[in-house]
Each structure stands twice: as structure tokens, then as C-alpha cells.
Tab-separated table of C-alpha atoms and ligand atoms in Angstrom:
chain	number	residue	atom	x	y	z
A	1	UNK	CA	-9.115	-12.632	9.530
A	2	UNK	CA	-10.580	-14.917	12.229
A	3	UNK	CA	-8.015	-16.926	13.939
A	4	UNK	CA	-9.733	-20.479	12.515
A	5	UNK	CA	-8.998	-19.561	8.994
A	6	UNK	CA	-5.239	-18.853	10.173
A	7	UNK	CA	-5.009	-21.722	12.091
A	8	UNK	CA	-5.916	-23.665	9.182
A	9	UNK	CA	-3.765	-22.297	6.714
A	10	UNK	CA	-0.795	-22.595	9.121
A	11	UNK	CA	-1.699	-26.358	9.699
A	12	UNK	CA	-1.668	-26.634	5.947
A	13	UNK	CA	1.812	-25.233	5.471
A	14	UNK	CA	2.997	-27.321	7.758
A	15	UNK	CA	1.613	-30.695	6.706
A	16	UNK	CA	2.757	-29.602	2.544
A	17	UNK	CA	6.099	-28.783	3.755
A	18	UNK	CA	6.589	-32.191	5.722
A	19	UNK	CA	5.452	-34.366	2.805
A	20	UNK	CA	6.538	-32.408	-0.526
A	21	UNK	CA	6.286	-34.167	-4.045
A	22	UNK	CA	8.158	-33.885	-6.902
A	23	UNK	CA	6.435	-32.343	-10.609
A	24	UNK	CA	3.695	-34.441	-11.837
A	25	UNK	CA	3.971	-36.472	-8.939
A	26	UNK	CA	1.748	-34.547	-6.593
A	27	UNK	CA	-0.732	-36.863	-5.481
A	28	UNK	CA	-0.734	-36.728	-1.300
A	29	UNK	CA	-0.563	-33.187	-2.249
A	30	UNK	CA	-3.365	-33.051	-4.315
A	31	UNK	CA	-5.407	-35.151	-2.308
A	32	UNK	CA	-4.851	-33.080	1.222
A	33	UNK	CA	-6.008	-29.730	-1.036
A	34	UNK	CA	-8.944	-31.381	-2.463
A	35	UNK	CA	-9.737	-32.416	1.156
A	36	UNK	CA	-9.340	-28.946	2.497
A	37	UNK	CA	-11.646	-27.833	-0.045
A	38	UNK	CA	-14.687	-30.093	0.786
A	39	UNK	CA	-14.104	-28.904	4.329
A	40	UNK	CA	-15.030	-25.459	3.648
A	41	UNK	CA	-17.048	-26.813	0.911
A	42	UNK	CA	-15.845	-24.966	-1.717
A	43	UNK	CA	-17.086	-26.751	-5.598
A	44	UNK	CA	-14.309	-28.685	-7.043
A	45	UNK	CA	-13.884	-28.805	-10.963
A	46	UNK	CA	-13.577	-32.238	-12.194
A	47	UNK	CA	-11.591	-31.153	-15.440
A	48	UNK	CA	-9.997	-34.504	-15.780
A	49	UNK	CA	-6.147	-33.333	-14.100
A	50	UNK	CA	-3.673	-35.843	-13.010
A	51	UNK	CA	-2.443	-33.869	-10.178
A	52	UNK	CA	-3.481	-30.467	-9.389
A	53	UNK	CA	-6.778	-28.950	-8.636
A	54	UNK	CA	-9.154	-26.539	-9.419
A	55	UNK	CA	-11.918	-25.245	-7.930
A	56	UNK	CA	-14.644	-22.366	-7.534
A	57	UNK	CA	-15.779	-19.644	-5.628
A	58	UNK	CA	-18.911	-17.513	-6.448
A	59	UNK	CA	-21.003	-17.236	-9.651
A	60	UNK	CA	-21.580	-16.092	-12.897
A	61	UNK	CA	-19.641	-13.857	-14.751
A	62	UNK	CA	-16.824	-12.113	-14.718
A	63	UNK	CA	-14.152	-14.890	-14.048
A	64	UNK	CA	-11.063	-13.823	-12.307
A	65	UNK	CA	-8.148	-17.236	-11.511
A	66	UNK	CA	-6.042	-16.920	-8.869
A	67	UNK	CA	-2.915	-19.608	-9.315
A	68	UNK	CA	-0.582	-21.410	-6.704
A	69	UNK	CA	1.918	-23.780	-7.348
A	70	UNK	CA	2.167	-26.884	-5.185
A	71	UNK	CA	5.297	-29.126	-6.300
A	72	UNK	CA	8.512	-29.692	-4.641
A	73	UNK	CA	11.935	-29.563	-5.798
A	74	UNK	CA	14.763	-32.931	-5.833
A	75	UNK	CA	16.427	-31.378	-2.841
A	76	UNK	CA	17.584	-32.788	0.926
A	77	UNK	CA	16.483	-30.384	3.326
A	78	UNK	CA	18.934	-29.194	6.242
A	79	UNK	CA	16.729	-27.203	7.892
A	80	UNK	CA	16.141	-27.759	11.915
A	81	UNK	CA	12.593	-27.246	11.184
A	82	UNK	CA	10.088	-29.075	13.712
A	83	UNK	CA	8.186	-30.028	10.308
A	84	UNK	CA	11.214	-30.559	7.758
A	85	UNK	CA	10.911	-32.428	5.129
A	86	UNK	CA	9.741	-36.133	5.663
A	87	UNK	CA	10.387	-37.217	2.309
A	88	UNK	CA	14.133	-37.935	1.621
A	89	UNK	CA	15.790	-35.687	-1.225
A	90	UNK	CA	12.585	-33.842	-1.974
A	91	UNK	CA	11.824	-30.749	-0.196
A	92	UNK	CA	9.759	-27.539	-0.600
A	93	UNK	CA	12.588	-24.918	-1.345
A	94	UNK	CA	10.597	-22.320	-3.877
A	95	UNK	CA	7.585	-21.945	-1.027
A	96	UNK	CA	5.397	-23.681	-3.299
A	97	UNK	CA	3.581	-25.147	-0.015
A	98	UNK	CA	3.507	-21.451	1.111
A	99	UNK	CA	1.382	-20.524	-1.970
A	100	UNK	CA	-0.703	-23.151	-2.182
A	101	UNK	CA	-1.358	-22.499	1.832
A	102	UNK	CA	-1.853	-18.344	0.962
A	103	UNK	CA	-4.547	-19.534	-1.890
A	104	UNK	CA	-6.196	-21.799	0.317
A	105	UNK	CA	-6.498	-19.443	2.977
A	106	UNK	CA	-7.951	-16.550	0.406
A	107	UNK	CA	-10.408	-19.393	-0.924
A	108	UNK	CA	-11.822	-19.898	3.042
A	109	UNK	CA	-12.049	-15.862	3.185
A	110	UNK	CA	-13.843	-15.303	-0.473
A	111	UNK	CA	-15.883	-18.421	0.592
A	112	UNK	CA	-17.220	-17.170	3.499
A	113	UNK	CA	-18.266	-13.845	1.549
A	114	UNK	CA	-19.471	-16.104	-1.430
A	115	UNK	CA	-22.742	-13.959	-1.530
A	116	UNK	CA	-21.077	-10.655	-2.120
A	117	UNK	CA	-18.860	-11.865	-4.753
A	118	UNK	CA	-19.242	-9.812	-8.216
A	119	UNK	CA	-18.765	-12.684	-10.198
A	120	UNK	CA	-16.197	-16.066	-9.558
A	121	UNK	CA	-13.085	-16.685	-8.624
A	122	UNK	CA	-11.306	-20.052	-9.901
A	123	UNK	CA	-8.757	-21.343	-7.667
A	124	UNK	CA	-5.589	-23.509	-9.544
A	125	UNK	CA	-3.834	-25.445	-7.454
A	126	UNK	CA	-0.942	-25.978	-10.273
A	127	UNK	CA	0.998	-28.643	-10.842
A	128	UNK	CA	4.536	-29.025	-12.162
A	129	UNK	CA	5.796	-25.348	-11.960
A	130	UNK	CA	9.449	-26.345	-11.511
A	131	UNK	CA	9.813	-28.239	-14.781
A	132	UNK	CA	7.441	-25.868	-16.410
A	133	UNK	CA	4.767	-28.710	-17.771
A	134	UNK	CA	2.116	-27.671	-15.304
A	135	UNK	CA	0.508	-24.519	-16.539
A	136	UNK	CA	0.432	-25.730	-19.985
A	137	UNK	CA	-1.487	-28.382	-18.889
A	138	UNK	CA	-4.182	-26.494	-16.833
A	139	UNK	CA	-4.517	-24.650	-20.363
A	140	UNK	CA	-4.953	-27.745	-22.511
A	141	UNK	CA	-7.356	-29.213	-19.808
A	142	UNK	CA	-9.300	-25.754	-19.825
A	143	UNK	CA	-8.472	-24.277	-16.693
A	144	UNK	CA	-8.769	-20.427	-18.152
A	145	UNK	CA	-12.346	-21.402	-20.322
A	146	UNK	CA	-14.100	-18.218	-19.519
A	147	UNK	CA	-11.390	-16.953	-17.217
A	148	UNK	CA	-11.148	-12.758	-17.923
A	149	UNK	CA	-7.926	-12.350	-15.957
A	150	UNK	CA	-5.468	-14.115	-13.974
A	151	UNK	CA	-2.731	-13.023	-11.068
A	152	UNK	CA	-0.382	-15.377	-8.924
A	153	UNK	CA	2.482	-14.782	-6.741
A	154	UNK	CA	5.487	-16.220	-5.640
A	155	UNK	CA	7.230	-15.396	-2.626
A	156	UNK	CA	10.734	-13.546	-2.718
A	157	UNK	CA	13.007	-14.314	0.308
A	158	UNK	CA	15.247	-10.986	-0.294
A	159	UNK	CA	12.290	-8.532	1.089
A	160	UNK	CA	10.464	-8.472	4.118
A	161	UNK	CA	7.819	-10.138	5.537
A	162	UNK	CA	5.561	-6.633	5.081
A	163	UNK	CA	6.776	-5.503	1.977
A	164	UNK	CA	5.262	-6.127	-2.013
A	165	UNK	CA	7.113	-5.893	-5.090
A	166	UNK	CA	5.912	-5.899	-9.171
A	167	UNK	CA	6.848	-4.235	-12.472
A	168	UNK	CA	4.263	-3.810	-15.453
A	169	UNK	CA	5.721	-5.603	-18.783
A	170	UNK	CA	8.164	-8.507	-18.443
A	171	UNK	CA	8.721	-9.654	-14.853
A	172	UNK	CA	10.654	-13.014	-15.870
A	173	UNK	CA	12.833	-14.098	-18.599
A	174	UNK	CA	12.645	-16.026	-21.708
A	175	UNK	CA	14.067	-19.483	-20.223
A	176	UNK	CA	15.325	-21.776	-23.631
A	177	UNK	CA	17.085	-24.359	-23.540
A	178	UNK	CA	20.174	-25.294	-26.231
A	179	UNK	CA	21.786	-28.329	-27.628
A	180	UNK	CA	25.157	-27.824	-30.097
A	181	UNK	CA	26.718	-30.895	-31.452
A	182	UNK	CA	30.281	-30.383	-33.176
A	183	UNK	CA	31.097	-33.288	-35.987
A	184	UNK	CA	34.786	-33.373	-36.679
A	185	UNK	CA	36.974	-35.987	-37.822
A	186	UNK	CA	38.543	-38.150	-34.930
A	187	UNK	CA	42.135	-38.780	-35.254
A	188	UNK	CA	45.465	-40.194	-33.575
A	189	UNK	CA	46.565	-37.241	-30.513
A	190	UNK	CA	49.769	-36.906	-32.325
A	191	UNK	CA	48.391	-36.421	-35.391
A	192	UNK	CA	45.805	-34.056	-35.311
A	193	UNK	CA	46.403	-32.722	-38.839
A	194	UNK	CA	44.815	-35.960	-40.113
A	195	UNK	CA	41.263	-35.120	-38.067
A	196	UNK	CA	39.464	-32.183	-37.045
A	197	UNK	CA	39.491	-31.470	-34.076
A	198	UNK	CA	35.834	-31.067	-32.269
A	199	UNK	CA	37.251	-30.008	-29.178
A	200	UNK	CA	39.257	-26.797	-29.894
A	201	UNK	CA	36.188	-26.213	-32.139
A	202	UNK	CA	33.712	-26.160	-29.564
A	203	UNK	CA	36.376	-24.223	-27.553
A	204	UNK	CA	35.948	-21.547	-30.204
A	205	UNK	CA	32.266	-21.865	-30.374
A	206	UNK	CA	31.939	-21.314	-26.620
A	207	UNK	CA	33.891	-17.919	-26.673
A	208	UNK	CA	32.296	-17.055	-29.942
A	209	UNK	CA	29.034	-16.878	-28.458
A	210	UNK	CA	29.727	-14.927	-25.870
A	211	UNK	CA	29.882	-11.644	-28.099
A	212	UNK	CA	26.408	-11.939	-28.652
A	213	UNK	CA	25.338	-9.993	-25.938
A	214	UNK	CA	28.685	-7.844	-25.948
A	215	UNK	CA	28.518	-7.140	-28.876
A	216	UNK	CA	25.217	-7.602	-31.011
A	217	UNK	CA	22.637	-6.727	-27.944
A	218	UNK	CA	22.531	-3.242	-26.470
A	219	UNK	CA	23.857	-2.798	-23.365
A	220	UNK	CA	20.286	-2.054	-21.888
A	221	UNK	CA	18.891	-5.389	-23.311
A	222	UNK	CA	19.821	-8.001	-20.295
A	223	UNK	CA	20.826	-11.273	-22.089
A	224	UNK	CA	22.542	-14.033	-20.733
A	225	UNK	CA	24.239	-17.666	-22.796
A	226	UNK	CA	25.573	-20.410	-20.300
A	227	UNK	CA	27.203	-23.625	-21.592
A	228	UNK	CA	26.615	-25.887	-18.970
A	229	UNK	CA	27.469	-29.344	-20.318
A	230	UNK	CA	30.384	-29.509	-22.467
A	231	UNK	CA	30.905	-33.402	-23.521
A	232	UNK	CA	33.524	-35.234	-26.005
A	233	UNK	CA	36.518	-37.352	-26.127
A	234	UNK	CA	36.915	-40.429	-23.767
A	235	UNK	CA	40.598	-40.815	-23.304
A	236	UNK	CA	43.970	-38.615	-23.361
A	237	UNK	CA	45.281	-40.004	-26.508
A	238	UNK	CA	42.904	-39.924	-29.431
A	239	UNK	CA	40.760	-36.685	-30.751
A	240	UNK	CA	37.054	-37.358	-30.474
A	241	UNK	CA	34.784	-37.369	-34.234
A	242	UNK	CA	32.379	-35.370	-31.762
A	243	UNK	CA	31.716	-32.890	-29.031
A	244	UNK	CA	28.010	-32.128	-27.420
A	245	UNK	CA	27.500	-29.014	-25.384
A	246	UNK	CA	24.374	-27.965	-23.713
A	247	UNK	CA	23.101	-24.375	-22.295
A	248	UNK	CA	20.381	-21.926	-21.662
A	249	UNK	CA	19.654	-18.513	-22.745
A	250	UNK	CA	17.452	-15.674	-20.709
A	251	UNK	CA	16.052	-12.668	-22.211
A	252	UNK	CA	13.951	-10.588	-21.613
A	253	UNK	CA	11.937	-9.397	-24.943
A	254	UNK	CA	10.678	-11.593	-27.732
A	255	UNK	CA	12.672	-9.344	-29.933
A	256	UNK	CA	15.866	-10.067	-28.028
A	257	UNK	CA	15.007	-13.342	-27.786
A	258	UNK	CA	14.671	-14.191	-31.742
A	259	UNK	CA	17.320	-12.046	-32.215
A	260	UNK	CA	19.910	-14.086	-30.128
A	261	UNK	CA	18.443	-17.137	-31.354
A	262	UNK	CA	19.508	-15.936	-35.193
A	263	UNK	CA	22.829	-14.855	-33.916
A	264	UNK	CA	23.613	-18.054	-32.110
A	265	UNK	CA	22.372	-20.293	-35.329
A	266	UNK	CA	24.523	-18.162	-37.321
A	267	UNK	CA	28.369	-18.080	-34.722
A	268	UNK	CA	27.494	-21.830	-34.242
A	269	UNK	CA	27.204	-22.698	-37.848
A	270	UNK	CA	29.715	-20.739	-39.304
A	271	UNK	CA	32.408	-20.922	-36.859
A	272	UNK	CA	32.574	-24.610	-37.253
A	273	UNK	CA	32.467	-24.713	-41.364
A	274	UNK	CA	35.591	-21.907	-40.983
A	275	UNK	CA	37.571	-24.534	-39.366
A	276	UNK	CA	36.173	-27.480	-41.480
A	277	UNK	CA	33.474	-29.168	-38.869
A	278	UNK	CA	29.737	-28.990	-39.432
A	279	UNK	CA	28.034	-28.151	-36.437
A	280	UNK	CA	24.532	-28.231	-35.081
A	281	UNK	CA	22.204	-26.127	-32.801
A	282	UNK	CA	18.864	-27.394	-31.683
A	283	UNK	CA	16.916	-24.696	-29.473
A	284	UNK	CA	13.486	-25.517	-27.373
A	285	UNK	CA	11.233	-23.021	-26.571
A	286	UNK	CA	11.183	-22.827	-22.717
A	287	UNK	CA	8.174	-20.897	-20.991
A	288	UNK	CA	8.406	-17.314	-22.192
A	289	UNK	CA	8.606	-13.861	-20.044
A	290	UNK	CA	5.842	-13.453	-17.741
A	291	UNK	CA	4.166	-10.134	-19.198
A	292	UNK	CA	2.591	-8.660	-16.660
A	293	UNK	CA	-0.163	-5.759	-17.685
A	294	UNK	CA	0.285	-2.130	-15.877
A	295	UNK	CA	-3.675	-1.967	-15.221
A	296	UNK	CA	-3.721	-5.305	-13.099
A	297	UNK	CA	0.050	-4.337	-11.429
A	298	UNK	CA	-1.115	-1.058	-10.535
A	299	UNK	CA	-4.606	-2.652	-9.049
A	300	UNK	CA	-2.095	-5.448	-6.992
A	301	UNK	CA	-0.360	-2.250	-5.818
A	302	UNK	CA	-3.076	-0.291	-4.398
A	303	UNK	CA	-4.335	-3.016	-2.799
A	304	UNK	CA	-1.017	-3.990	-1.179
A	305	UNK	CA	-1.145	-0.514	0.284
A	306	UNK	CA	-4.276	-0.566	1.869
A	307	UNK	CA	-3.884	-4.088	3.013
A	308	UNK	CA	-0.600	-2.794	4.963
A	309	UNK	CA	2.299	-3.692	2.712
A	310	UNK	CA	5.010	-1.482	1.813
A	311	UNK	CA	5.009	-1.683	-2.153
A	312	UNK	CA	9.082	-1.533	-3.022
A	313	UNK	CA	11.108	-1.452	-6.602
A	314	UNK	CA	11.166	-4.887	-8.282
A	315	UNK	CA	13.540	-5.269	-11.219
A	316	UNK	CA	13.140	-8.491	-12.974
A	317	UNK	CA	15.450	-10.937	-13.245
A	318	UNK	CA	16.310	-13.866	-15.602
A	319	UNK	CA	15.039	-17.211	-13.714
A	320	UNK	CA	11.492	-18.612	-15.386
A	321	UNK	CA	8.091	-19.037	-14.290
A	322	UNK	CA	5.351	-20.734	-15.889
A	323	UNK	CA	2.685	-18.667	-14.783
A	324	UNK	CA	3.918	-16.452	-18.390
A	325	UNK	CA	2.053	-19.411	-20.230
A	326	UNK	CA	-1.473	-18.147	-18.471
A	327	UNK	CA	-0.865	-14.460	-19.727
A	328	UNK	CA	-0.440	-15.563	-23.102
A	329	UNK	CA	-4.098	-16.338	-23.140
A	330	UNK	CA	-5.702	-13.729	-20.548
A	331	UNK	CA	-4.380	-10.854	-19.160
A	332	UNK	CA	-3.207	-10.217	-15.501
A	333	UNK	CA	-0.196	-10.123	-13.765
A	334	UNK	CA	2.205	-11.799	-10.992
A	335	UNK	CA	3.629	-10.200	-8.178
A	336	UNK	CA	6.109	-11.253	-5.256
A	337	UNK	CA	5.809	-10.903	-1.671
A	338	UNK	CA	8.204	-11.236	0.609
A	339	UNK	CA	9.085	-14.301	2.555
A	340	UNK	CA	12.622	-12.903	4.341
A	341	UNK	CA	14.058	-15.953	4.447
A	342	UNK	CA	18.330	-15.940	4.749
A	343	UNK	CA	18.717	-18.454	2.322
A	344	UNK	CA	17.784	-18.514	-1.399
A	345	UNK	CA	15.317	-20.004	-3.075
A	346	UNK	CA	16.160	-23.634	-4.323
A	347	UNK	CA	18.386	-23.622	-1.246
A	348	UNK	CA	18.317	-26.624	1.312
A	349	UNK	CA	18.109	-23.838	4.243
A	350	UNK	CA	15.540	-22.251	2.283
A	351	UNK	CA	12.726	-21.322	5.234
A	352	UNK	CA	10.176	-18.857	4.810
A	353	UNK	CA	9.083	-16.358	7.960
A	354	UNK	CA	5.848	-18.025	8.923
A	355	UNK	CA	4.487	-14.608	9.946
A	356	UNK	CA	4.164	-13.405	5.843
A	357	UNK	CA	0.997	-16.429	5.080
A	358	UNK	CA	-1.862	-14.880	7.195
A	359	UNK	CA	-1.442	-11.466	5.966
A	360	UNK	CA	-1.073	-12.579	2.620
A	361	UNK	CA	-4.058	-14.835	2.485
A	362	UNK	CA	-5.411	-11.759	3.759
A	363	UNK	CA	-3.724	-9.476	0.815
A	364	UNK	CA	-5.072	-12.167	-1.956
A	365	UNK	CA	-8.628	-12.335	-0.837
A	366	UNK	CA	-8.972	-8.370	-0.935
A	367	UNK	CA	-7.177	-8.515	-4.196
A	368	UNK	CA	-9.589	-10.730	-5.903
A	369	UNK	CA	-12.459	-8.987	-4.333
A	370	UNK	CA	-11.571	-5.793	-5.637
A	371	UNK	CA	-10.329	-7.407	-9.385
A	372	UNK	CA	-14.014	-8.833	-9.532
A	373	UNK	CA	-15.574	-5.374	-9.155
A	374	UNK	CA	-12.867	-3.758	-11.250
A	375	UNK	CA	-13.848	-6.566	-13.928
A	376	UNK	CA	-17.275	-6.423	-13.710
A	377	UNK	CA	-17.383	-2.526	-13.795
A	378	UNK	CA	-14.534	-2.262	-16.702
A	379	UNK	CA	-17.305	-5.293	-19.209
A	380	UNK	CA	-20.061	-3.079	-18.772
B	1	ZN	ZN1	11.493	-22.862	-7.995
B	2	ZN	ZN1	8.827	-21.263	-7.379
């Protein structure tokens, strides 16, 4: 890569993660990509998004997206970082200004070979990863119109700065969201026996639900229910009418995930009418597993190798990504490269090892080189 191209790219990490923006609100942001862009004069698609960009490399068909994420999370940084955040209580701690930077920097490199390209590459700058509105919204606006596949990465800070990790099938969870309200009968403290109790019912509830993936999932199935929010009552000496809870579930599988969703209707339901409350569970979709497909994991594989990663194990865990939303419509798959940094993401000491962007700008460019021919071979 020439040293102008990582120059650039490390200018552009730095000036993201000085001045990150929350979900939707990523207008600097979206203004300081659109400029980097016209730089290298790479065509921008007017396609009528509020933040975000995309743009276009190349010609004709076949159609291969690459995706970034560029928002920040509600976070003060406490990093000692010579470019730390600038923006009070908002900070980039996924390294969503790292792979906006790494997509940028493959966009320069494809750019500059423009008239060896086998087809186009689409760039999406996405918006509004973190609260998972943002890649539904590239769809609705027509980001993947004529798009054959699709890859993305995010960085992982547990592996090194040289090494490349992805599985084929589901490589994120199911991420829903629940709401349970308990209705009871409020009542004097002392004198319980005239209410019912919404309390020690949602007690019940709670525990209840926690067989469901002891005892109705196989072991091999990874589920996980949290109550996080567990609301009722406003004083010590009367028994609330009501209590609200809210949680999430993770799997894995759509079959594990409608199956858990049944189960959790049903113990929610029927635990409160056997102690004589009525109870309530509302459930909202979240952004579904990213499915990854073995031909385009195994092509991000052999590329890694010859680019000079070491490809490791990756075992999927159960955080989200809304990337899953673009594989619903195309195939292709997401992979994760490592960042090393000591803290976690979402952390406020979350750093990334600056020396991972240039050979992964580097990485994505070959990748999408090679997908193009692979594409354009595979249609004919
Ligand atoms: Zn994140
Ligand atoms: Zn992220």
C-alpha cells in the first residue's frame, strides 16, 4: 500500500475518534466521509439517507457491498489518547471509526485499480449500528438494489493485531427484547390475603423462566433470558396492583429462538393465572443472527492467509449486530479482525492497536477484488 493512502486512513481514524456521534445523529461524521470521498473522487449515491453514505467503485455488473459502521456509543472516554474523545459522554468504544477508516482506505486502493475491477463495489458507510435502526434503513432506502453479495467486519479486541477469525452459519445471536407486566390486586402490607400479590408473583416468574434453557433447550443450544428491570411497589407498607419487568433473550437458531419465545409466553402466562394474577409478555423482534454463508467465509479465509493473517477459531457469541439484516436479503458473510486492545468493547479504555487499520484496508481491498472475480466467474 503506498504510504499516502495510509497516511490518510490514519488521519481519518483519528479525526472520527476525536469527534464521535451518537446513532442517527452522525452528521460531522457523515459529512468528513463524504468529503474524503470527493477527494479521491470516488461517485457518491444520492439515495436520499439522513446520515450515512454510500458510494461506488467500478462498473457494471456483478455488485459486491462492503459495509462499515460509523456511530458512536453514550460513553465518557478515559483514555490518555492524544486524540480522545472531544465530545463529552460520547465516544467511539466498538471501533466503529476504525471500520469506517479500514473501508475508506480499501475504497482509495479499489479506486486506484478502478479499471481492473470485474464489476462494482458499493461502499456503506452505515449508520446507527448500535441501536440496530441503521441497516434496516440502508435496505428500505435501497442500498443492496442489485447488490449480489455483501461482507463487513468488526474488529475483536481479544485477538491480535495479525490474526482473522469467522465461522460459516450463525456468527451472532438472536438479540429480542421483552416486556412482562404482572396485574395483581394491591392491598394493605398486613393484609396481603385481601390482594394478590404482584411482587412474589413476578418473583416466581423470574425463576420460572430460567428452566427454559435448563430444562426445555438442549444443552448444545446456547440460550440465554436476563431480567434486567424489575419495577413495582412505591413504598414499604402497601402491596403494589402491578409489577413491570424487562429483559432480553439471545439465541442462536430461529428454531431456538421461536421455541423459547413459546415457552416464555406459556411460564409467564400460566404461572401468574396459578396464583390468581393475569400477566402479560410483549416480545420485539431485535436484529436476528448474522448467518454467515461457508462459500463467502471460506473465500474471507483464504484471502486472510495470503494477505498475512493468521486465520484462528471463532465461536460465536450472543451480543447482536445488524449487519444479519443485510444477509437476509443477499448472501455473504462478516468476519472479525483483531484489534488487541486490553479493554472490551463498549469499554471507556476501549483503544484499538493502530498498527491492525493499514493491513486491513489492505486485507478488504484484496477481498473484494477477489469476491468480484469469484462473482463474476460463479453468474456465468
Ligand atoms: Zn457496539
Ligand atoms: Zn460495533
Amino acid at each position: 500500500m503506498t504510504n499516502s493512502v495510509a497516511n490518510t486512513i490514519h488521519k481519518l481514524f483519528k479525526e472520527l475518534h476525536q469527534h464521535p456521534e451518537l446513532s442517527n445523529q452522525e452528521f460531522e461524521t457523515t459529512k468528513r466521509l463524504r468529503s474524503y470521498l470527493q477527494q479521491a473522487n470516488i461517485r457518491i449515491l444520492e439515495l436520499g439517507a439522513k446520515t450515512g453514505v454510500i458510494a461506488e467503485i467500478g462498473s457494471g455488473s456483478p455488485v459486491l457491498a462492503l459495509r462499515a459502521d460509523i456511530d458512536a456509543l453514550p460513553i465518557n472516554e478515559q483514555t490518555e489518547l492524544d486524540y480522545r474523545s472531544q465530545n463529552r459522554e460520547v465516544m467511539h468504544a466498538c471501533g466503529h471509526d476504525l471500520h469506517a477508516s479500514v473501508l475508506m482506505g480499501a475504497a482509495y486502493l479499489l479506486k486506484a485499480q478502478e479499471k481492473n475491477l470485474q464489476g462494482t463495489v458499493r461502499l456503506l458507510f452505515q449508520p446507527a449500528e448500535e441501536n440496530f435502526s441503521g441497516a434496516l434503513h440502508f435496505i428500505d432506502i435501497g442500498a443492496l438494489n442489485g447488490v449480489d453479495a455483501i461482507l463487513g467486519l468488526h474488529n475483536n479486541p481479544n485477538l491480535a493485531v495479525n490474526q482473522m477469525a469467522s465461522c460459516s452459519g450463525p456468527f451472532s445471536a438472536n438479540v429480542d427484547r421483552i416486556e412482562i407486566t404482572v396485574t395483581g390486586i394491591g392491598a394493605h402490607a398486613a393484609r396481603p390475603e385481601s390482594g394478590i400479590d404482584p411482587i412474589v408473583i413476578g418473583a416466581q416468574i423470574v425463576s420460572a423462566i430460567q428452566t427454559i434453557s435448563s430444562r426445555t433447550i438442549s444443552g448444545l443450544d446456547p440460550v440465554v433470558v436476563s431480567i434486567t428491570k424489575f419495577l413495582g411497589g412505591n413504598t414499604w407498607n402497601v402491596i403494589p396492583e402491578k409489577v413491570e419487568m424487562e429483559g432480553t433473550v439471545r439465541t442462536l437458531t430461529p428454531k431456538v429462538r421461536a421455541k423459547v419465545k413459546q415457552q416464555l409466553i406459556s411460564i409467564v402466562e400460566n404461572v401468574a393465572i396459578s396464583m390468581g394474577a393475569k400477566a402479560e409478555l410483549r416480545w420485539f423482534d431485535g436484529p436476528p443472527s448474522v448467518m454467515n454463508v461457508a462459500k463467502w467465509v471460506a473465500l474471507a479465509k483464504q484471502v486472510a492467509k495470503q494477505t498475512g493473517y493468521e486465520v484462528v477459531d471463532f465461536k460465536p457469541g450472543l451480543g447482536g449486530e445488524d449487519f444479519a439484516h443485510y444477509l437476509h436479503v443477499v448472501p455473504g458473510a462478516f468476519i472479525n479482525l483483531g484489534s488487541q486492545s486490553q479493554h472490551a468493547l463498549h469499554h471507556p479504555k476501549f483503544q484499538i492497536n493502530l498498527d491492525m487499520i493499514t493491513p486491513a484496508a489492505h486485507y478488504l481491498y484484496e477481498l473484494a477484488t477477489q469476491a468480484l472475480i469469484d462473482l463474476k466467474h460463479n453468474n456465468k
